Amino acid sequence: MKTFYHSAVKLTSGYLYEKQELNRKITVNAVYDRFSDTGRFEAFKFNYTEGGDKLKPHFFWDSDVAKWMEGAAYILSKNDDPALEEKVDAVVEDIKRNQGEDGYFNIYFTVIAPEKRFTDRDKHELYCAGHLMEAAVAYSEAKGKNDFLDCMERYADYIYKVFIEEKSAGFTTPGHEEIEFALIRMYRHTGKKKYLEMAKFFIDERGMRLEEYPGENKMKLSDWECSKYNQSHMPVRKQSEAVGHSVRAMYLYMAMAALAKETSDKELADACRRLWEDTVTKKMYVTGGIGSTHMGECFTHPYDLPNDTAYAETCAAIGLAFFAHNMLGLENNAMYADVIERALYNGVLSGYSQNGKGFFYENPLEINLSERFANPWGKKRLPITERVECFKCSCCPPNIVRVMSSLGNYVYGYEDGTLYVNQFISSELNEDGILCKMTTDYPRTGVISVRAEGVERVAVRIPAWCDSFKINAPYTIENGYAVVKADREITVELDMAVKTVWANTDVARDAGRVCVMRGPIVYCAEGVDNGNNLHRFSISADFGYTVSEGEFGLPEITVDAYKAESTDDILYSNKAPENKMTQLKLIPYNSFANRGESDMSVWIREK
Amino acid sequence: MKTFYHSAVKLTSGYLYEKQELNRKITVNAVYDRFSDTGRFEAFKFNYTEGGDKLKPHFFWDSDVAKWMEGAAYILSKNDDPALEEKVDAVVEDIKRNQGEDGYFNIYFTVIAPEKRFTDRDKHELYCAGHLMEAAVAYSEAKGKNDFLDCMERYADYIYKVFIEEKSAGFTTPGHEEIEFALIRMYRHTGKKKYLEMAKFFIDERGMRLEEYPGENKMKLSDWECSKYNQSHMPVRKQSEAVGHSVRAMYLYMAMAALAKETSDKELADACRRLWEDTVTKKMYVTGGIGSTHMGECFTHPYDLPNDTAYAETCAAIGLAFFAHNMLGLENNAMYADVIERALYNGVLSGYSQNGKGFFYENPLEINLSERFANPWGKKRLPITERVECFKCSCCPPNIVRVMSSLGNYVYGYEDGTLYVNQFISSELNEDGILCKMTTDYPRTGVISVRAEGVERVAVRIPAWCDSFKINAPYTIENGYAVVKADREITVELDMAVKTVWANTDVARDAGRVCVMRGPIVYCAEGVDNGNNLHRFSISADFGYTVSEGEFGLPEITVDAYKAESTDDILYSNKAPENKMTQLKLIPYNSFANRGESDMSVWIREK
């Protein structure tokens, strides 16, 4: 399907609208302030000198600011905010002033190590370029100002010359993917086929150099494993397993899907489908988090989904939503929108504090404070338990800014006279003669009303988590969507009953445990509500759940629970613990750690 | 009570006798061979030269060989083995030849770094001295040969001069405890009070230098934490929590208990009781393993007992048995003998392969092969899964040799006309007019027959795991012992029914899980019998257990079990997995990993 761009979609109310407003009012400025404090904006002035008073630019700082600019552009596309616009323009002026004659633009490789330009695949040079290109496209679209885009077109042309014409760079494809998708956006926005050609080049060249060695057994294992880190272990068309750094993987796969769509490349689309299936049926947390380990921020084995050491980087969940969104562009199947929903409402929002200023880089599914320890011989490596305002590697905060400000991207799609309703947010769509108004308080309630004009049919996603729904019109189910004629206001009512969820029995760490969901929202128990040592609680699907108003913008859930209590004070006993009846309060997982340090668990023992 | 020394006790048959014979026939020689291969014996010739062809001695090699010599001495005390005796004598000759004029003996600090003698508390100098002293005492007792003991008396006298008279060493107490207990053995064997005085000095001086700073809050945390590593954070008499390196802790606590007994020191005995309780009610695995983390080989927090990352060093379980044995010497309470039993049959023997040649340093309670991974950015740190013949730090193998060859130490005790039967092994006791013959096939069966002469009463331990027993005579229960008149052959029948065991509900990692024991034997499930992914199985105390003959010298157990199987192939489902009825085979934990790499779990999910 064609998915409508956020610029055609205005969110009007509801839970995600409130998050978008929080981002617009607080977060975009808070991230700007923290990036200012840490010298990231100043760095664009190219005034760093060794021994001077400026902070030394890191080789990925361009990308941090670029993602912020992209988010700011999305905000500016719908809101007048002269102060914000001025901040963006100031960076654009710096870029114009400091871009090389040849079109090159990179802070680190101009100010710190100019002699190393395009020699080190692992130094994020093309990754930074990609993020700047995405920001430039967004700003052009938002305000019609094309200075930034002109700069980035010149930069893209220079990259074309170096990598494709002259082949004079020290590497063929980037160590961190991103430019591939950015180039497709450049192509889509400018219509220039050269950028599509470049995207195809970087995608198709990946993993090709290893083909000179016939088969992995002729390589040293370390080379093979290293090349998996950035998905360079084999040509991407042959890949079937999600491997390596999970954010890089997602940025590659989304670009592959976008390229497959633009070029109707069936082979590439098939590779995307295999990588999709491997990701979502074997390597994804229930929250939409991906990347089980901090070691290389990587995928590990199928079903290896530890809860307390989960890495599940916020950017990876965002990347999964991006990948899913591009798969949805490739084929009409509600399962992709289901994963977008899972990731956005859970593993993405968990990285974003209630006050709009704090972030998680890692999003664990379990915290046991009593198991944390350090001694002079080491420290048990576990994720942090409180959100912070900025990281040294601060990719996640501006990624939140750009996702929250472009939520409209995920709502509607169109194909062959059918309007697809992919996400449920009160909103208005207006593009190409298609008008649609959706009214809902989802996911607080499951009632969604849609009135569409200029289309023949409306296809409303029926989420996979939903066993029961009503529609006020005749419908057929196609690829997970309920398809109805667009001749009336359509009202869909999804059953929002709380559900008990079990993980696949191949997931060792969730064995004997259940998780509680209501609609798309994954719930968790926190020590601050229930006392720590949450392992003592067990619940049953038969106990029933009570839903009440909660303090985090979504309902909270109370469930009868057993709490295990030893009957003697010895360590090992022939007597079973007593299970005392009590209650367990559950809050949305995405809102954990907003009330200080506390134990937390998504997966609760099943009685 | 007075516990009888192994020299007065001859094991005659049964499970532990077979292990002792395996040690005598295979292990003592296998460890000798590996230590020869690795240059440990050659090092005693003091012929290492920089750049020469000899392997560079490590600063703890003296202790590795000393523990082997001690074990060999125990074997030689009851068995003629001229070849073995010759090997011991050869080392003794090297020691005589290379001991300093002043009495000093240490390979590393003579051959490698003579200028650093007694300057570095953390280099195991007094630890090595202690193990050599224990070996010398053992060899004197075994063969009446006193050359070795003479050497060590001269060494002890020199240590007295340096540490107590001159106070000229660079430290006051050793970084790794061991000499404290060795000196008490020297005192007990020679009757020389000077050695008792030395033991008291090293025990009482520990942690005293920190008292110069009033309270921990005036110290830097790192100093405080570092000093906890070797139990030097406060005077030992004030200590209440088992902290730091678990082997060091045990070697200290056993010496404290022995000193408290020799000097009737109530304050010291009270400290021992507090440390005992903290260890066995908060920090001990069900196997008798202790020391939860590889980081510093340390204790961590109360109830922090992870199964897959359990360190539980073999030496620490041995040390726990030693501590318990000395507590039993201090007061007549069967709970100490219960812990000796728990440790010996489980966490000690698990470190010892069926063929007598392979060892574990770490003894995990769970192995999930599918969760093991390494990538170039790190490796998930988990214990090894197959026993090996030698370690770089190879303290555990010779510790097994000395424990297996001195099992007689743990069987009998005496006080005030009462003979205590602490462990159940077919054996004959003959000392000081006390004769006893015990006949049993324990723990294969629970029937134990004891005929004692020269005592008025016999006190037979009734293990805490045993809910039901029969005795063929009137009895009273005193401190966990069934006390009967010694006027007949006493037959005790312990109920050996398989028991379901629950951990205290404060232990997070055992929540919702049970372990299966039969008598003192902890059982586990292995993948090689049941298929890997043991997390899929759940059992119930109500299912009943079937006991049958097993291949590891002890019965095996079969239990009805559920095996969870997802009903769809998605990762997260609203449908509960099916629980298919099947069976789970359990083998003794101490015999795991004798049939290749496999998943393993002691704690099984409870249905």
Short mmCIF file of N, CA, C and O in Angstrom, two decimals, chain A residues 225 229 280-281 284-286 293 295-296 300-301 305 308 366 368 370-373 375-379 465 500-506 508-509 511-512 535-536 564-566 570-577 603 605, chain B residues 229 280-281 284-286 293 295-296 300-301 305 308 366 368 370-373 375-379 465 500-506 508-509 511-512 535-536 564-566 570-577 603 605:
data_model
loop_
_atom_site.label_atom_id
_atom_site.label_comp_id
_atom_site.label_asym_id
_atom_site.label_seq_id
_atom_site.Cartn_x
_atom_site.Cartn_y
_atom_site.Cartn_z
N GLU A 225 32.26 -13.45 12.23
CA GLU A 225 31.42 -12.92 13.30
C GLU A 225 31.41 -11.40 13.26
O GLU A 225 30.38 -10.77 13.47
N TYR A 229 28.16 -8.45 12.52
CA TYR A 229 27.81 -7.30 13.35
C TYR A 229 27.08 -6.25 12.54
O TYR A 229 26.09 -5.68 12.99
N VAL A 280 10.56 -11.38 14.11
CA VAL A 280 9.36 -11.27 14.95
C VAL A 280 8.87 -12.61 15.50
O VAL A 280 8.07 -12.63 16.43
N THR A 281 9.35 -13.72 14.94
CA THR A 281 8.91 -15.01 15.51
C THR A 281 9.97 -15.67 16.36
O THR A 281 9.73 -16.70 16.97
N MET A 284 12.16 -11.26 19.20
CA MET A 284 11.53 -10.02 19.63
C MET A 284 10.92 -10.19 21.02
O MET A 284 10.22 -11.17 21.28
N TYR A 285 11.18 -9.25 21.90
CA TYR A 285 10.50 -9.24 23.20
C TYR A 285 9.03 -8.91 23.00
O TYR A 285 8.64 -8.32 21.98
N VAL A 286 8.22 -9.24 23.99
CA VAL A 286 6.78 -8.97 23.92
C VAL A 286 6.52 -7.46 23.81
O VAL A 286 5.46 -7.03 23.36
N THR A 293 21.36 -8.60 23.74
CA THR A 293 22.59 -8.43 24.51
C THR A 293 23.23 -7.06 24.32
O THR A 293 23.18 -6.51 23.22
N MET A 295 26.35 -6.82 24.42
CA MET A 295 27.63 -7.08 23.77
C MET A 295 27.48 -6.86 22.28
O MET A 295 26.96 -7.70 21.55
N GLY A 296 27.92 -5.69 21.83
CA GLY A 296 27.72 -5.33 20.44
C GLY A 296 26.29 -4.87 20.17
O GLY A 296 25.93 -4.65 19.02
N THR A 300 21.09 -12.29 19.47
CA THR A 300 21.86 -13.49 19.81
C THR A 300 21.19 -14.68 19.12
O THR A 300 21.04 -14.66 17.91
N HIS A 301 20.81 -15.69 19.89
CA HIS A 301 20.20 -16.87 19.31
C HIS A 301 18.67 -16.74 19.27
O HIS A 301 18.11 -15.99 20.05
N LEU A 305 15.88 -14.64 25.04
CA LEU A 305 15.26 -13.36 25.39
C LEU A 305 15.26 -13.16 26.91
O LEU A 305 14.21 -13.16 27.56
N ASP A 308 16.04 -9.71 32.55
CA ASP A 308 16.75 -8.73 33.38
C ASP A 308 17.93 -8.12 32.66
O ASP A 308 18.29 -6.98 32.95
N GLU A 366 12.70 -6.76 33.30
CA GLU A 366 12.69 -7.20 34.70
C GLU A 366 13.80 -6.49 35.46
O GLU A 366 14.91 -6.36 34.95
N ASN A 368 15.46 -6.65 39.35
CA ASN A 368 15.52 -7.18 40.72
C ASN A 368 16.65 -6.43 41.42
O ASN A 368 17.82 -6.79 41.27
N SER A 370 17.70 -6.43 44.33
CA SER A 370 18.49 -7.20 45.30
C SER A 370 19.54 -8.06 44.62
O SER A 370 20.41 -8.62 45.27
N GLU A 371 19.47 -8.23 43.32
CA GLU A 371 20.48 -9.02 42.62
C GLU A 371 21.58 -8.15 42.03
O GLU A 371 22.51 -8.67 41.40
N ARG A 372 21.46 -6.85 42.20
CA ARG A 372 22.50 -5.96 41.67
C ARG A 372 23.65 -5.91 42.66
O ARG A 372 23.43 -5.69 43.83
N PHE A 373 24.83 -6.10 42.19
CA PHE A 373 25.95 -5.93 43.11
C PHE A 373 27.20 -5.61 42.31
O PHE A 373 27.32 -5.88 41.13
N ASN A 375 31.52 -5.53 43.23
CA ASN A 375 32.63 -5.57 44.18
C ASN A 375 33.87 -5.18 43.39
O ASN A 375 33.79 -4.96 42.18
N PRO A 376 34.99 -5.03 44.06
CA PRO A 376 36.15 -4.51 43.32
C PRO A 376 36.59 -5.42 42.18
O PRO A 376 37.40 -5.02 41.35
N TRP A 377 36.06 -6.64 42.10
CA TRP A 377 36.46 -7.57 41.05
C TRP A 377 35.48 -7.60 39.89
O TRP A 377 35.63 -8.37 38.96
N GLY A 378 34.47 -6.75 39.98
CA GLY A 378 33.54 -6.73 38.86
C GLY A 378 32.18 -6.23 39.29
O GLY A 378 31.91 -5.99 40.46
N LYS A 379 31.35 -6.06 38.29
CA LYS A 379 30.01 -5.56 38.53
C LYS A 379 29.07 -6.39 37.67
O LYS A 379 29.36 -6.64 36.51
N TRP A 465 -4.10 -9.45 18.54
CA TRP A 465 -4.43 -9.69 19.95
C TRP A 465 -5.92 -9.70 20.21
O TRP A 465 -6.38 -10.08 21.29
N THR A 500 -4.35 -12.61 29.07
CA THR A 500 -3.16 -13.29 29.57
C THR A 500 -2.36 -13.76 28.36
O THR A 500 -2.93 -14.32 27.42
N VAL A 501 -1.08 -13.52 28.39
CA VAL A 501 -0.24 -13.84 27.24
C VAL A 501 0.86 -14.82 27.65
O VAL A 501 1.48 -14.65 28.71
N TRP A 502 1.06 -15.82 26.83
CA TRP A 502 2.14 -16.78 27.05
C TRP A 502 3.19 -16.65 25.95
O TRP A 502 2.84 -16.45 24.79
N ALA A 503 4.43 -16.78 26.34
CA ALA A 503 5.50 -16.80 25.35
C ALA A 503 5.60 -18.19 24.76
O ALA A 503 5.19 -19.19 25.37
N ASN A 504 6.15 -18.25 23.57
CA ASN A 504 6.43 -19.54 22.96
C ASN A 504 7.27 -20.38 23.92
O ASN A 504 8.15 -19.86 24.61
N THR A 505 6.99 -21.66 23.97
CA THR A 505 7.68 -22.52 24.94
C THR A 505 9.16 -22.70 24.63
O THR A 505 9.88 -23.29 25.42
N ASP A 506 9.62 -22.19 23.51
CA ASP A 506 11.05 -22.20 23.26
C ASP A 506 11.79 -21.09 24.03
O ASP A 506 13.02 -21.09 24.09
N ALA A 508 13.12 -19.85 27.07
CA ALA A 508 13.41 -20.43 28.40
C ALA A 508 13.05 -19.47 29.52
O ALA A 508 12.47 -19.87 30.54
N ARG A 509 13.37 -18.20 29.35
CA ARG A 509 13.25 -17.27 30.48
C ARG A 509 11.81 -16.85 30.76
O ARG A 509 11.57 -16.20 31.78
N ALA A 511 9.37 -19.25 30.69
CA ALA A 511 8.68 -20.50 31.01
C ALA A 511 8.00 -20.40 32.36
O ALA A 511 8.59 -19.92 33.33
N GLY A 512 6.76 -20.85 32.42
CA GLY A 512 6.02 -20.81 33.68
C GLY A 512 5.58 -19.42 34.06
O GLY A 512 5.19 -19.18 35.20
N HIS A 535 9.10 -11.77 42.34
CA HIS A 535 9.10 -13.22 42.05
C HIS A 535 8.16 -13.97 42.99
O HIS A 535 7.78 -15.10 42.72
N ARG A 536 7.81 -13.36 44.10
CA ARG A 536 6.93 -14.05 45.05
C ARG A 536 5.50 -14.17 44.55
O ARG A 536 4.73 -14.99 45.04
N ALA A 564 3.88 -15.94 47.66
CA ALA A 564 4.50 -17.09 48.33
C ALA A 564 5.27 -16.64 49.56
O ALA A 564 5.98 -15.64 49.54
N GLU A 565 5.12 -17.39 50.61
CA GLU A 565 5.77 -17.05 51.88
C GLU A 565 6.25 -18.36 52.52
O GLU A 565 5.45 -19.26 52.77
N SER A 566 7.55 -18.44 52.73
CA SER A 566 8.08 -19.65 53.37
C SER A 566 7.47 -19.82 54.75
O SER A 566 7.20 -18.84 55.45
N ILE A 570 14.41 -21.64 57.20
CA ILE A 570 15.57 -22.34 56.64
C ILE A 570 15.60 -22.09 55.13
O ILE A 570 14.62 -21.64 54.54
N LEU A 571 16.75 -22.37 54.53
CA LEU A 571 16.89 -22.08 53.10
C LEU A 571 16.16 -23.09 52.24
O LEU A 571 15.56 -22.73 51.24
N TYR A 572 16.22 -24.37 52.63
CA TYR A 572 15.62 -25.43 51.80
C TYR A 572 14.75 -26.30 52.69
O TYR A 572 15.22 -26.79 53.72
N SER A 573 13.52 -26.45 52.27
CA SER A 573 12.54 -27.07 53.14
C SER A 573 11.74 -28.13 52.38
O SER A 573 11.55 -28.03 51.18
N ASN A 574 11.27 -29.12 53.12
CA ASN A 574 10.35 -30.10 52.52
C ASN A 574 8.91 -29.59 52.53
O ASN A 574 8.02 -30.25 52.02
N LYS A 575 8.72 -28.42 53.12
CA LYS A 575 7.38 -27.86 53.16
C LYS A 575 7.21 -26.81 52.07
O LYS A 575 8.04 -25.90 51.95
N ALA A 576 6.14 -26.93 51.32
CA ALA A 576 5.87 -25.93 50.27
C ALA A 576 5.59 -24.58 50.93
O ALA A 576 5.02 -24.53 52.02
N PRO A 577 5.97 -23.51 50.26
CA PRO A 577 5.62 -22.18 50.81
C PRO A 577 4.11 -22.03 50.83
O PRO A 577 3.39 -22.64 50.05
N TRP A 603 6.97 -10.31 33.08
CA TRP A 603 6.53 -11.70 33.14
C TRP A 603 6.33 -12.10 34.59
O TRP A 603 7.25 -12.02 35.40
N ARG A 605 4.95 -14.97 37.41
CA ARG A 605 4.79 -16.42 37.51
C ARG A 605 3.32 -16.81 37.39
O ARG A 605 2.44 -16.13 37.90
N TYR B 229 36.95 -8.65 50.89
CA TYR B 229 37.35 -9.78 50.04
C TYR B 229 38.04 -10.86 50.86
O TYR B 229 37.77 -12.05 50.69
N VAL B 280 24.63 -20.57 56.06
CA VAL B 280 23.75 -21.69 55.69
C VAL B 280 22.28 -21.32 55.61
O VAL B 280 21.49 -22.08 55.03
N THR B 281 21.89 -20.16 56.14
CA THR B 281 20.47 -19.79 56.01
C THR B 281 20.24 -18.71 54.97
O THR B 281 19.09 -18.37 54.68
N MET B 284 23.77 -20.25 50.80
CA MET B 284 24.22 -21.59 50.41
C MET B 284 23.27 -22.18 49.37
O MET B 284 22.06 -22.15 49.54
N TYR B 285 23.82 -22.71 48.30
CA TYR B 285 23.00 -23.45 47.35
C TYR B 285 22.52 -24.75 47.99
O TYR B 285 23.12 -25.24 48.95
N VAL B 286 21.50 -25.33 47.41
CA VAL B 286 20.94 -26.59 47.93
C VAL B 286 21.98 -27.71 47.86
O VAL B 286 21.90 -28.71 48.56
N THR B 293 29.19 -15.65 42.95
CA THR B 293 29.71 -14.95 41.78
C THR B 293 31.18 -15.27 41.49
O THR B 293 31.97 -15.47 42.42
N MET B 295 33.02 -13.05 40.28
CA MET B 295 33.75 -11.80 40.48
C MET B 295 34.38 -11.80 41.87
O MET B 295 33.70 -11.56 42.87
N GLY B 296 35.64 -12.11 41.91
CA GLY B 296 36.30 -12.27 43.20
C GLY B 296 35.99 -13.60 43.86
O GLY B 296 36.37 -13.81 45.00
N THR B 300 27.75 -12.84 47.62
CA THR B 300 27.12 -11.57 47.25
C THR B 300 26.09 -11.20 48.33
O THR B 300 26.46 -11.13 49.49
N HIS B 301 24.85 -11.00 47.93
CA HIS B 301 23.83 -10.62 48.89
C HIS B 301 23.11 -11.87 49.43
O HIS B 301 23.09 -12.90 48.78
N LEU B 305 21.16 -16.28 44.73
CA LEU B 305 21.68 -17.61 44.40
C LEU B 305 21.30 -17.99 42.97
O LEU B 305 20.50 -18.90 42.73
N ASP B 308 22.36 -20.52 36.90
CA ASP B 308 23.19 -20.73 35.71
C ASP B 308 24.56 -20.08 35.83
O ASP B 308 25.51 -20.56 35.25
N GLU B 366 22.53 -25.04 36.83
CA GLU B 366 21.69 -25.00 35.64
C GLU B 366 22.57 -24.73 34.43
O GLU B 366 23.46 -23.87 34.49
N ASN B 368 21.98 -24.02 30.29
CA ASN B 368 21.13 -23.87 29.10
C ASN B 368 22.06 -23.60 27.93
O ASN B 368 22.48 -22.46 27.73
N SER B 370 21.60 -23.30 24.90
CA SER B 370 21.11 -22.39 23.86
C SER B 370 21.26 -20.93 24.27
O SER B 370 21.07 -20.04 23.46
N GLU B 371 21.56 -20.66 25.52
CA GLU B 371 21.76 -19.28 25.95
C GLU B 371 23.22 -18.87 25.95
O GLU B 371 23.56 -17.75 26.29
N ARG B 372 24.09 -19.80 25.61
CA ARG B 372 25.52 -19.48 25.59
C ARG B 372 25.86 -18.83 24.27
O ARG B 372 25.47 -19.32 23.22
N PHE B 373 26.51 -17.72 24.32
CA PHE B 373 26.93 -17.14 23.06
C PHE B 373 28.14 -16.25 23.29
O PHE B 373 28.40 -15.79 24.40
N ASN B 375 30.25 -13.15 20.93
CA ASN B 375 30.49 -12.45 19.68
C ASN B 375 31.75 -11.61 19.90
O ASN B 375 32.29 -11.61 21.01
N PRO B 376 32.23 -10.98 18.88
CA PRO B 376 33.52 -10.30 19.07
C PRO B 376 33.46 -9.18 20.11
O PRO B 376 34.49 -8.67 20.52
N TRP B 377 32.27 -8.83 20.56
CA TRP B 377 32.15 -7.76 21.55
C TRP B 377 31.98 -8.27 22.97
O TRP B 377 31.78 -7.51 23.89
N GLY B 378 32.05 -9.56 23.11
CA GLY B 378 31.96 -10.09 24.46
C GLY B 378 31.45 -11.51 24.46
O GLY B 378 31.07 -12.07 23.43
N LYS B 379 31.47 -12.08 25.63
CA LYS B 379 31.04 -13.46 25.79
C LYS B 379 30.18 -13.52 27.05
O LYS B 379 30.55 -12.93 28.07
N TRP B 465 16.61 -33.75 56.77
CA TRP B 465 15.75 -34.08 55.63
C TRP B 465 14.83 -35.26 55.94
O TRP B 465 13.92 -35.56 55.17
N THR B 500 10.31 -33.69 47.74
CA THR B 500 10.26 -32.44 46.99
C THR B 500 10.76 -31.33 47.90
O THR B 500 10.37 -31.26 49.06
N VAL B 501 11.63 -30.50 47.38
CA VAL B 501 12.25 -29.46 48.20
C VAL B 501 11.95 -28.09 47.61
O VAL B 501 12.04 -27.90 46.39
N TRP B 502 11.58 -27.16 48.48
CA TRP B 502 11.35 -25.77 48.06
C TRP B 502 12.41 -24.88 48.68
O TRP B 502 12.77 -25.04 49.85
N ALA B 503 12.85 -23.92 47.90
CA ALA B 503 13.76 -22.92 48.45
C ALA B 503 12.96 -21.87 49.21
O ALA B 503 11.77 -21.67 48.94
N ASN B 504 13.63 -21.20 50.11
CA ASN B 504 13.02 -20.08 50.80
C ASN B 504 12.49 -19.08 49.77
O ASN B 504 13.11 -18.85 48.74
N THR B 505 11.35 -18.49 50.06
CA THR B 505 10.72 -17.59 49.08
C THR B 505 11.49 -16.30 48.86
O THR B 505 11.15 -15.51 47.99
N ASP B 506 12.54 -16.09 49.64
CA ASP B 506 13.41 -14.94 49.37
C ASP B 506 14.38 -15.21 48.22
O ASP B 506 15.04 -14.28 47.74
N ALA B 508 14.97 -15.48 44.73
CA ALA B 508 14.21 -15.13 43.52
C ALA B 508 14.35 -16.20 42.44
O ALA B 508 13.38 -16.55 41.77
N ARG B 509 15.55 -16.70 42.25
CA ARG B 509 15.80 -17.58 41.10
C ARG B 509 15.23 -18.98 41.25
O ARG B 509 15.24 -19.75 40.29
N ALA B 511 12.10 -19.32 42.60
CA ALA B 511 10.66 -19.12 42.78
C ALA B 511 9.89 -19.94 41.76
O ALA B 511 10.23 -19.96 40.58
N GLY B 512 8.87 -20.63 42.22
CA GLY B 512 8.05 -21.43 41.32
C GLY B 512 8.74 -22.70 40.86
O GLY B 512 8.28 -23.34 39.92
N HIS B 535 13.56 -26.21 30.69
CA HIS B 535 12.56 -25.26 31.21
C HIS B 535 11.15 -25.66 30.81
O HIS B 535 10.17 -25.19 31.38
N ARG B 536 11.04 -26.50 29.80
CA ARG B 536 9.70 -26.91 29.35
C ARG B 536 9.00 -27.84 30.34
O ARG B 536 7.79 -27.99 30.30
N ALA B 564 5.67 -28.51 28.35
CA ALA B 564 4.91 -27.44 27.72
C ALA B 564 5.24 -27.35 26.24
O ALA B 564 6.41 -27.44 25.85
N GLU B 565 4.22 -27.19 25.46
CA GLU B 565 4.39 -27.13 24.00
C GLU B 565 3.45 -26.06 23.48
O GLU B 565 2.24 -26.15 23.66
N SER B 566 3.99 -25.05 22.84
CA SER B 566 3.14 -24.00 22.26
C SER B 566 2.19 -24.60 21.24
O SER B 566 2.55 -25.54 20.53
N ILE B 570 3.76 -18.65 16.86
CA ILE B 570 4.06 -17.24 17.08
C ILE B 570 4.79 -17.09 18.41
O ILE B 570 4.81 -18.01 19.23
N LEU B 571 5.41 -15.95 18.61
CA LEU B 571 6.21 -15.77 19.82
C LEU B 571 5.34 -15.54 21.04
O LEU B 571 5.65 -16.02 22.12
N TYR B 572 4.26 -14.78 20.88
CA TYR B 572 3.42 -14.42 22.03
C TYR B 572 1.97 -14.69 21.68
O TYR B 572 1.48 -14.21 20.65
N SER B 573 1.32 -15.46 22.52
CA SER B 573 0.00 -15.97 22.16
C SER B 573 -0.96 -15.78 23.32
O SER B 573 -0.57 -15.78 24.49
N ASN B 574 -2.25 -15.66 22.99
CA ASN B 574 -3.28 -15.64 24.03
C ASN B 574 -3.67 -17.05 24.45
O ASN B 574 -4.48 -17.23 25.35
N LYS B 575 -3.09 -18.03 23.77
CA LYS B 575 -3.41 -19.42 24.11
C LYS B 575 -2.32 -20.01 24.99
O LYS B 575 -1.13 -19.92 24.66
N ALA B 576 -2.74 -20.60 26.09
CA ALA B 576 -1.75 -21.25 26.97
C ALA B 576 -1.10 -22.41 26.24
O ALA B 576 -1.74 -23.06 25.41
N PRO B 577 0.16 -22.68 26.52
CA PRO B 577 0.79 -23.85 25.92
C PRO B 577 0.07 -25.12 26.39
O PRO B 577 -0.51 -25.14 27.48
N TRP B 603 16.78 -27.17 39.68
CA TRP B 603 15.46 -26.65 40.04
C TRP B 603 14.54 -26.80 38.84
O TRP B 603 14.82 -26.29 37.76
N ARG B 605 10.61 -26.54 37.22
CA ARG B 605 9.37 -25.78 37.44
C ARG B 605 8.33 -26.64 38.14
O ARG B 605 8.19 -27.82 37.85
#
